[in-house]
PDB file of C-alpha atoms in Angstrom:
ATOM      1  CA  SER S   1     -49.826 -91.806  11.968  1.00  0.00           C
ATOM      2  CA  THR S   2     -49.716 -88.187  11.856  1.00  0.00           C
ATOM      3  CA  ASN S   3     -48.190 -86.228  14.960  1.00  0.00           C
ATOM      4  CA  GLN S   4     -51.640 -85.130  15.581  1.00  0.00           C
ATOM      5  CA  VAL S   5     -53.253 -88.434  15.818  1.00  0.00           C
ATOM      6  CA  ASN S   6     -50.319 -89.840  17.680  1.00  0.00           C
ATOM      7  CA  ASP S   7     -50.361 -86.972  20.204  1.00  0.00           C
ATOM      8  CA  VAL S   8     -54.170 -87.555  20.963  1.00  0.00           C
ATOM      9  CA  ALA S   9     -53.582 -91.515  21.015  1.00  0.00           C
ATOM     10  CA  GLU S  10     -50.765 -91.304  23.532  1.00  0.00           C
ATOM     11  CA  LYS S  11     -52.346 -88.862  25.810  1.00  0.00           C
ATOM     12  CA  TYR S  12     -55.574 -91.254  25.902  1.00  0.00           C
ATOM     13  CA  ARG S  13     -53.412 -94.168  26.495  1.00  0.00           C
ATOM     14  CA  ALA S  14     -51.973 -92.551  29.474  1.00  0.00           C
ATOM     15  CA  THR S  15     -55.607 -92.913  31.051  1.00  0.00           C
ATOM     16  CA  ILE S  16     -55.404 -96.592  30.760  1.00  0.00           C
ATOM     17  CA  LYS S  17     -54.302 -98.257  34.073  1.00  0.00           C
ATOM     18  CA  GLY S  18     -51.493-100.628  33.562  1.00  0.00           C
ATOM     19  CA  ALA S  19     -50.726 -99.428  30.194  1.00  0.00           C
ATOM     20  CA  ASP S  20     -47.129 -99.679  28.685  1.00  0.00           C
ATOM     21  CA  LYS S  21     -45.145 -96.468  29.611  1.00  0.00           C
ATOM     22  CA  GLU S  22     -41.775 -97.431  27.985  1.00  0.00           C
ATOM     23  CA  ASN S  23     -42.660 -98.122  24.664  1.00  0.00           C
ATOM     24  CA  ARG S  24     -43.996 -94.937  22.905  1.00  0.00           C
ATOM     25  CA  PRO S  25     -44.487 -94.922  19.168  1.00  0.00           C
ATOM     26  CA  GLU S  26     -42.804 -91.645  17.462  1.00  0.00           C
ATOM     27  CA  THR S  27     -44.352 -89.886  14.322  1.00  0.00           C
ATOM     28  CA  PHE S  28     -42.616 -87.278  12.235  1.00  0.00           C
ATOM     29  CA  TRP S  29     -45.512 -86.266   9.826  1.00  0.00           C
ATOM     30  CA  LEU S  30     -47.638 -83.293  10.402  1.00  0.00           C
ATOM     31  CA  GLY S  31     -51.344 -83.555   9.672  1.00  0.00           C
ATOM     32  CA  PRO S  32     -54.627 -81.928  10.173  1.00  0.00           C
ATOM     33  CA  PRO S  33     -56.052 -81.863  14.134  1.00  0.00           C
ATOM     34  CA  VAL S  34     -58.007 -84.542  15.208  1.00  0.00           C
ATOM     35  CA  GLU S  35     -61.848 -83.325  15.024  1.00  0.00           C
ATOM     36  CA  LEU S  36     -64.171 -83.907  17.681  1.00  0.00           C
ATOM     37  CA  HIS S  37     -68.080 -83.752  16.792  1.00  0.00           C
ATOM     38  CA  GLU S  38     -70.293 -83.728  19.756  1.00  0.00           C
ATOM     39  CA  ASN S  39     -74.095 -84.114  18.844  1.00  0.00           C
ATOM     40  CA  LYS S  40     -77.338 -84.408  20.657  1.00  0.00           C
ATOM     41  CA  ASN S  41     -78.247 -87.899  19.056  1.00  0.00           C
ATOM     42  CA  GLN S  42     -77.159 -90.546  16.723  1.00  0.00           C
ATOM     43  CA  ALA S  43     -79.007 -88.949  13.911  1.00  0.00           C
ATOM     44  CA  GLU S  44     -76.984 -85.699  14.020  1.00  0.00           C
ATOM     45  CA  SER S  45     -73.623 -87.785  14.337  1.00  0.00           C
ATOM     46  CA  PHE S  46     -74.639 -90.002  11.387  1.00  0.00           C
ATOM     47  CA  THR S  47     -75.524 -86.719   9.028  1.00  0.00           C
ATOM     48  CA  GLN S  48     -72.194 -84.999  10.088  1.00  0.00           C
ATOM     49  CA  MET S  49     -70.217 -88.413   9.303  1.00  0.00           C
ATOM     50  CA  ILE S  50     -71.842 -88.623   5.881  1.00  0.00           C
ATOM     51  CA  SER S  51     -71.014 -84.947   5.038  1.00  0.00           C
ATOM     52  CA  THR S  52     -67.584 -85.618   6.008  1.00  0.00           C
ATOM     53  CA  VAL S  53     -67.352 -88.571   3.858  1.00  0.00           C
ATOM     54  CA  LYS S  54     -68.711 -86.241   1.125  1.00  0.00           C
ATOM     55  CA  MET S  55     -66.067 -83.609   1.974  1.00  0.00           C
ATOM     56  CA  CYS S  56     -63.293 -86.351   1.963  1.00  0.00           C
ATOM     57  CA  ILE S  57     -64.358 -87.673  -1.353  1.00  0.00           C
ATOM     58  CA  SER S  58     -65.320 -84.382  -3.366  1.00  0.00           C
ATOM     59  CA  SER S  59     -63.099 -81.617  -1.912  1.00  0.00           C
ATOM     60  CA  LEU S  60     -59.915 -83.543  -0.772  1.00  0.00           C
ATOM     61  CA  ASN S  61     -59.971 -86.135  -3.570  1.00  0.00           C
ATOM     62  CA  TYR S  62     -59.769 -89.187  -1.554  1.00  0.00           C
ATOM     63  CA  GLU S  63     -60.864 -92.296  -3.019  1.00  0.00           C
ATOM     64  CA  PRO S  64     -63.763 -94.187  -0.908  1.00  0.00           C
ATOM     65  CA  GLU S  65     -61.724 -97.147  -0.222  1.00  0.00           C
ATOM     66  CA  ASN S  66     -59.051 -94.709   1.986  1.00  0.00           C
ATOM     67  CA  ILE S  67     -62.045 -94.081   4.417  1.00  0.00           C
ATOM     68  CA  CYS S  68     -62.844 -96.298   7.197  1.00  0.00           C
ATOM     69  CA  LEU S  69     -66.129 -95.816   9.363  1.00  0.00           C
ATOM     70  CA  ILE S  70     -65.731 -97.464  12.611  1.00  0.00           C
ATOM     71  CA  ALA S  71     -68.480 -97.793  15.273  1.00  0.00           C
ATOM     72  CA  PRO S  72     -69.020 -99.988  18.409  1.00  0.00           C
ATOM     73  CA  ARG S  73     -71.617-102.353  16.926  1.00  0.00           C
ATOM     74  CA  LYS S  74     -72.181-103.649  13.445  1.00  0.00           C
ATOM     75  CA  SER S  75     -75.875-102.590  13.623  1.00  0.00           C
ATOM     76  CA  LEU S  76     -74.861 -98.828  13.529  1.00  0.00           C
ATOM     77  CA  LEU S  77     -72.545 -99.657  10.590  1.00  0.00           C
ATOM     78  CA  GLU S  78     -75.298-101.112   8.671  1.00  0.00           C
ATOM     79  CA  GLN S  79     -77.346 -97.990   9.145  1.00  0.00           C
ATOM     80  CA  LEU S  80     -74.555 -95.809   8.080  1.00  0.00           C
ATOM     81  CA  ARG S  81     -74.086 -98.087   5.009  1.00  0.00           C
ATOM     82  CA  GLU S  82     -77.785 -97.755   3.904  1.00  0.00           C
ATOM     83  CA  SER S  83     -77.437 -94.086   4.325  1.00  0.00           C
ATOM     84  CA  LEU S  84     -74.225 -93.725   2.241  1.00  0.00           C
ATOM     85  CA  LYS S  85     -75.842 -95.890  -0.185  1.00  0.00           C
ATOM     86  CA  LYS S  86     -79.175 -93.908  -0.436  1.00  0.00           C
ATOM     87  CA  GLN S  87     -77.846 -90.514   0.040  1.00  0.00           C
ATOM     88  CA  CYS S  88     -74.387 -90.621  -2.084  1.00  0.00           C
ATOM     89  CA  ASP S  89     -74.606 -93.866  -3.998  1.00  0.00           C
ATOM     90  CA  LEU S  90     -71.606 -94.984  -2.378  1.00  0.00           C
ATOM     91  CA  ASP S  91     -70.917 -98.668  -1.611  1.00  0.00           C
ATOM     92  CA  CYS S  92     -69.264 -99.967   1.671  1.00  0.00           C
ATOM     93  CA  ALA S  93     -67.882-103.259   2.804  1.00  0.00           C
ATOM     94  CA  PHE S  94     -67.128-104.775   6.319  1.00  0.00           C
ATOM     95  CA  VAL S  95     -63.674-105.575   6.768  1.00  0.00           C
ATOM     96  CA  ASN S  96     -64.230-108.707   8.661  1.00  0.00           C
ATOM     97  CA  GLU S  97     -66.418-110.445   6.004  1.00  0.00           C
ATOM     98  CA  ALA S  98     -65.184-113.661   4.516  1.00  0.00           C
ATOM     99  CA  ASP S  99     -65.355-112.199   0.996  1.00  0.00           C
ATOM    100  CA  PHE S 100     -63.763-108.910   1.732  1.00  0.00           C
ATOM    101  CA  ASP S 101     -61.158-107.983  -0.515  1.00  0.00           C
ATOM    102  CA  PHE S 102     -58.724-104.913   0.294  1.00  0.00           C
ATOM    103  CA  SER S 103     -57.632-104.762  -3.448  1.00  0.00           C
ATOM    104  CA  LYS S 104     -61.065-104.034  -4.491  1.00  0.00           C
ATOM    105  CA  PRO S 105     -61.541-100.094  -4.962  1.00  0.00           C
ATOM    106  CA  GLY S 106     -64.525 -97.993  -4.657  1.00  0.00           C
ATOM    107  CA  LEU S 107     -65.631 -99.339  -1.195  1.00  0.00           C
ATOM    108  CA  ILE S 108     -65.636 -97.389   2.043  1.00  0.00           C
ATOM    109  CA  ARG S 109     -64.509 -99.582   4.762  1.00  0.00           C
ATOM    110  CA  LEU S 110     -66.539-100.606   7.513  1.00  0.00           C
ATOM    111  CA  ALA S 111     -65.484-101.867  11.054  1.00  0.00           C
ATOM    112  CA  THR S 112     -66.390-102.316  14.582  1.00  0.00           C
ATOM    113  CA  SER S 113     -64.183-101.177  17.212  1.00  0.00           C
ATOM    114  CA  GLN S 114     -63.010-104.961  17.800  1.00  0.00           C
ATOM    115  CA  SER S 115     -62.800-105.736  14.270  1.00  0.00           C
ATOM    116  CA  CYS S 116     -60.335-102.863  13.126  1.00  0.00           C
ATOM    117  CA  LYS S 117     -57.391-104.043  15.345  1.00  0.00           C
ATOM    118  CA  GLY S 118     -54.142-104.240  13.311  1.00  0.00           C
ATOM    119  CA  LEU S 119     -55.735-102.158  10.353  1.00  0.00           C
ATOM    120  CA  ASP S 120     -54.582 -98.884   9.189  1.00  0.00           C
ATOM    121  CA  PHE S 121     -56.557 -96.278   6.876  1.00  0.00           C
ATOM    122  CA  PRO S 122     -55.715 -92.854   5.852  1.00  0.00           C
ATOM    123  CA  ILE S 123     -59.096 -91.681   7.232  1.00  0.00           C
ATOM    124  CA  VAL S 124     -60.937 -92.758  10.192  1.00  0.00           C
ATOM    125  CA  LEU S 125     -64.534 -91.547  11.032  1.00  0.00           C
ATOM    126  CA  TYR S 126     -65.125 -92.989  14.703  1.00  0.00           C
ATOM    127  CA  TYR S 127     -68.667 -92.922  16.087  1.00  0.00           C
ATOM    128  CA  LEU S 128     -68.489 -93.579  19.784  1.00  0.00           C
ATOM    129  CA  ASP S 129     -72.038 -93.557  21.588  1.00  0.00           C
ATOM    130  CA  HIS S 130     -71.813 -95.464  24.767  1.00  0.00           C
ATOM    131  CA  ARG S 131     -69.300 -97.593  26.246  1.00  0.00           C
ATOM    132  CA  ALA S 132     -69.335-101.323  25.921  1.00  0.00           C
ATOM    133  CA  HIS S 133     -71.033-103.299  28.624  1.00  0.00           C
ATOM    134  CA  PHE S 134     -68.871-105.865  30.031  1.00  0.00           C
ATOM    135  CA  LEU S 135     -70.184-105.614  33.759  1.00  0.00           C
ATOM    136  CA  ASP S 136     -72.186-108.776  33.620  1.00  0.00           C
ATOM    137  CA  VAL S 137     -68.816-110.510  33.075  1.00  0.00           C
ATOM    138  CA  PHE S 138     -66.069-108.426  34.235  1.00  0.00           C
ATOM    139  CA  ASP S 139     -65.705-106.064  37.336  1.00  0.00           C
ATOM    140  CA  GLU S 140     -65.925-102.261  36.956  1.00  0.00           C
ATOM    141  CA  ALA S 141     -62.044-101.857  36.758  1.00  0.00           C
ATOM    142  CA  THR S 142     -61.683-104.474  34.268  1.00  0.00           C
ATOM    143  CA  ALA S 143     -64.558-103.188  32.022  1.00  0.00           C
ATOM    144  CA  ASP S 144     -63.181 -99.541  32.128  1.00  0.00           C
ATOM    145  CA  LYS S 145     -59.751-100.798  30.976  1.00  0.00           C
ATOM    146  CA  MET S 146     -61.331-103.003  28.187  1.00  0.00           C
ATOM    147  CA  ASN S 147     -63.246 -99.910  26.982  1.00  0.00           C
ATOM    148  CA  ARG S 148     -60.359 -97.780  27.021  1.00  0.00           C
ATOM    149  CA  ASN S 149     -58.319-100.222  25.033  1.00  0.00           C
ATOM    150  CA  MET S 150     -60.965-100.524  22.416  1.00  0.00           C
ATOM    151  CA  ILE S 151     -61.206 -96.928  21.918  1.00  0.00           C
ATOM    152  CA  TYR S 152     -57.253 -96.514  21.850  1.00  0.00           C
ATOM    153  CA  THR S 153     -57.321 -99.205  19.304  1.00  0.00           C
ATOM    154  CA  ALA S 154     -59.676 -97.408  17.139  1.00  0.00           C
ATOM    155  CA  ILE S 155     -58.303 -93.974  17.260  1.00  0.00           C
ATOM    156  CA  THR S 156     -54.784 -95.521  16.276  1.00  0.00           C
ATOM    157  CA  ARG S 157     -56.218 -96.893  13.152  1.00  0.00           C
ATOM    158  CA  SER S 158     -55.761 -93.545  11.371  1.00  0.00           C
ATOM    159  CA  ILE S 159     -52.862 -92.513   9.179  1.00  0.00           C
ATOM    160  CA  GLU S 160     -53.809 -89.118   8.217  1.00  0.00           C
ATOM    161  CA  MET S 161     -57.026 -87.997   9.428  1.00  0.00           C
ATOM    162  CA  LEU S 162     -59.095 -88.649  12.349  1.00  0.00           C
ATOM    163  CA  HIS S 163     -62.732 -87.374  13.259  1.00  0.00           C
ATOM    164  CA  VAL S 164     -64.464 -88.483  16.514  1.00  0.00           C
ATOM    165  CA  PHE S 165     -68.330 -88.206  16.610  1.00  0.00           C
ATOM    166  CA  THR S 166     -69.883 -88.766  19.897  1.00  0.00           C
ATOM    167  CA  LEU S 167     -72.836 -87.692  21.884  1.00  0.00           C
ATOM    168  CA  SER S 168     -72.873 -84.468  24.005  1.00  0.00           C
ATOM    169  CA  ASP S 169     -74.553 -86.120  27.060  1.00  0.00           C
ATOM    170  CA  SER S 170     -72.309 -88.952  27.444  1.00  0.00           C
ATOM    171  CA  THR S 171     -71.750 -90.082  30.901  1.00  0.00           C
ATOM    172  CA  ALA S 172     -69.160 -92.713  30.425  1.00  0.00           C
ATOM    173  CA  ALA S 173     -65.704 -91.854  31.804  1.00  0.00           C
ATOM    174  CA  PRO S 174     -63.507 -93.680  28.838  1.00  0.00           C
ATOM    175  CA  ILE S 175     -65.525 -91.401  26.208  1.00  0.00           C
ATOM    176  CA  ASN S 176     -65.416 -88.346  28.341  1.00  0.00           C
ATOM    177  CA  ASP S 177     -61.687 -88.569  28.906  1.00  0.00           C
ATOM    178  CA  LEU S 178     -61.118 -88.842  25.050  1.00  0.00           C
ATOM    179  CA  LYS S 179     -63.567 -85.750  24.594  1.00  0.00           C
ATOM    180  CA  GLU S 180     -61.635 -83.673  27.125  1.00  0.00           C
ATOM    181  CA  ILE S 181     -58.256 -84.678  25.495  1.00  0.00           C
ATOM    182  CA  LEU S 182     -59.679 -83.642  22.039  1.00  0.00           C
ATOM    183  CA  LYS S 183     -60.977 -80.309  23.518  1.00  0.00           C
ATOM    184  CA  ASN S 184     -57.877 -79.235  24.960  1.00  0.00           C
ATOM    185  CA  ASP S 185     -55.679 -80.387  22.162  1.00  0.00           C
ATOM    186  CA  ARG S 186     -56.925 -77.742  19.428  1.00  0.00           C
ATOM    187  CA  TYR S 187     -54.199 -76.707  17.211  1.00  0.00           C
TER     188      TYR S 187
END
C-alpha cells in the first residue's frame, strides 16, 4: 500500500482493542490521499462511487479489473453492479463466486467486507453504511472489535488508491472513528 493508505490503516488499527501493537507494516510509496465521501443517503454514495469508477477508467487510465468495490452486503454490490452496467456498460464479478477468474480482464471486482480478506487491488472504493449487527450472538465489546476488524481489513485491500463512501449521519463508533481519522489526515 501507499504511505497514505498505510497511515490511515495504522491509525484505525490503533482503535481496535487488543490489536497487535508490535508488528507494524512499513511502506515507502507515496500516493494520493485517502478520500472520504460523506453523503445523506445510499443513492448519493452510489452516484459518487460510479462517478469515481468513471474517473479512474477515463481520466486515470486504469483498467476495470484494477478496481474493487467493497460493501458490507452482497445486495448492495448487486445494486452497484446493475447501475454500472446500465449507466456505463461496465461488467462486474464477485471475487468469491466459484467461476471467478482473476486473469479475466475487463471486469470490476466486487467483494463484501468479509470476502475481501487476503486480496489486494490497485483501487478500492469502499461503501460503509452501518456497522454489522453481531449483538444477537456476541456482547457489545466483541461486536465492536469484529466490526473494527472488518473495516480494517477492507481499507487495507487498497494498493494505490482508497475512497471511503459513508453516510453523514452515522452513529456507529467504528465508522465514526474512521471518518474522524480521514477528516484529520488531509494532506
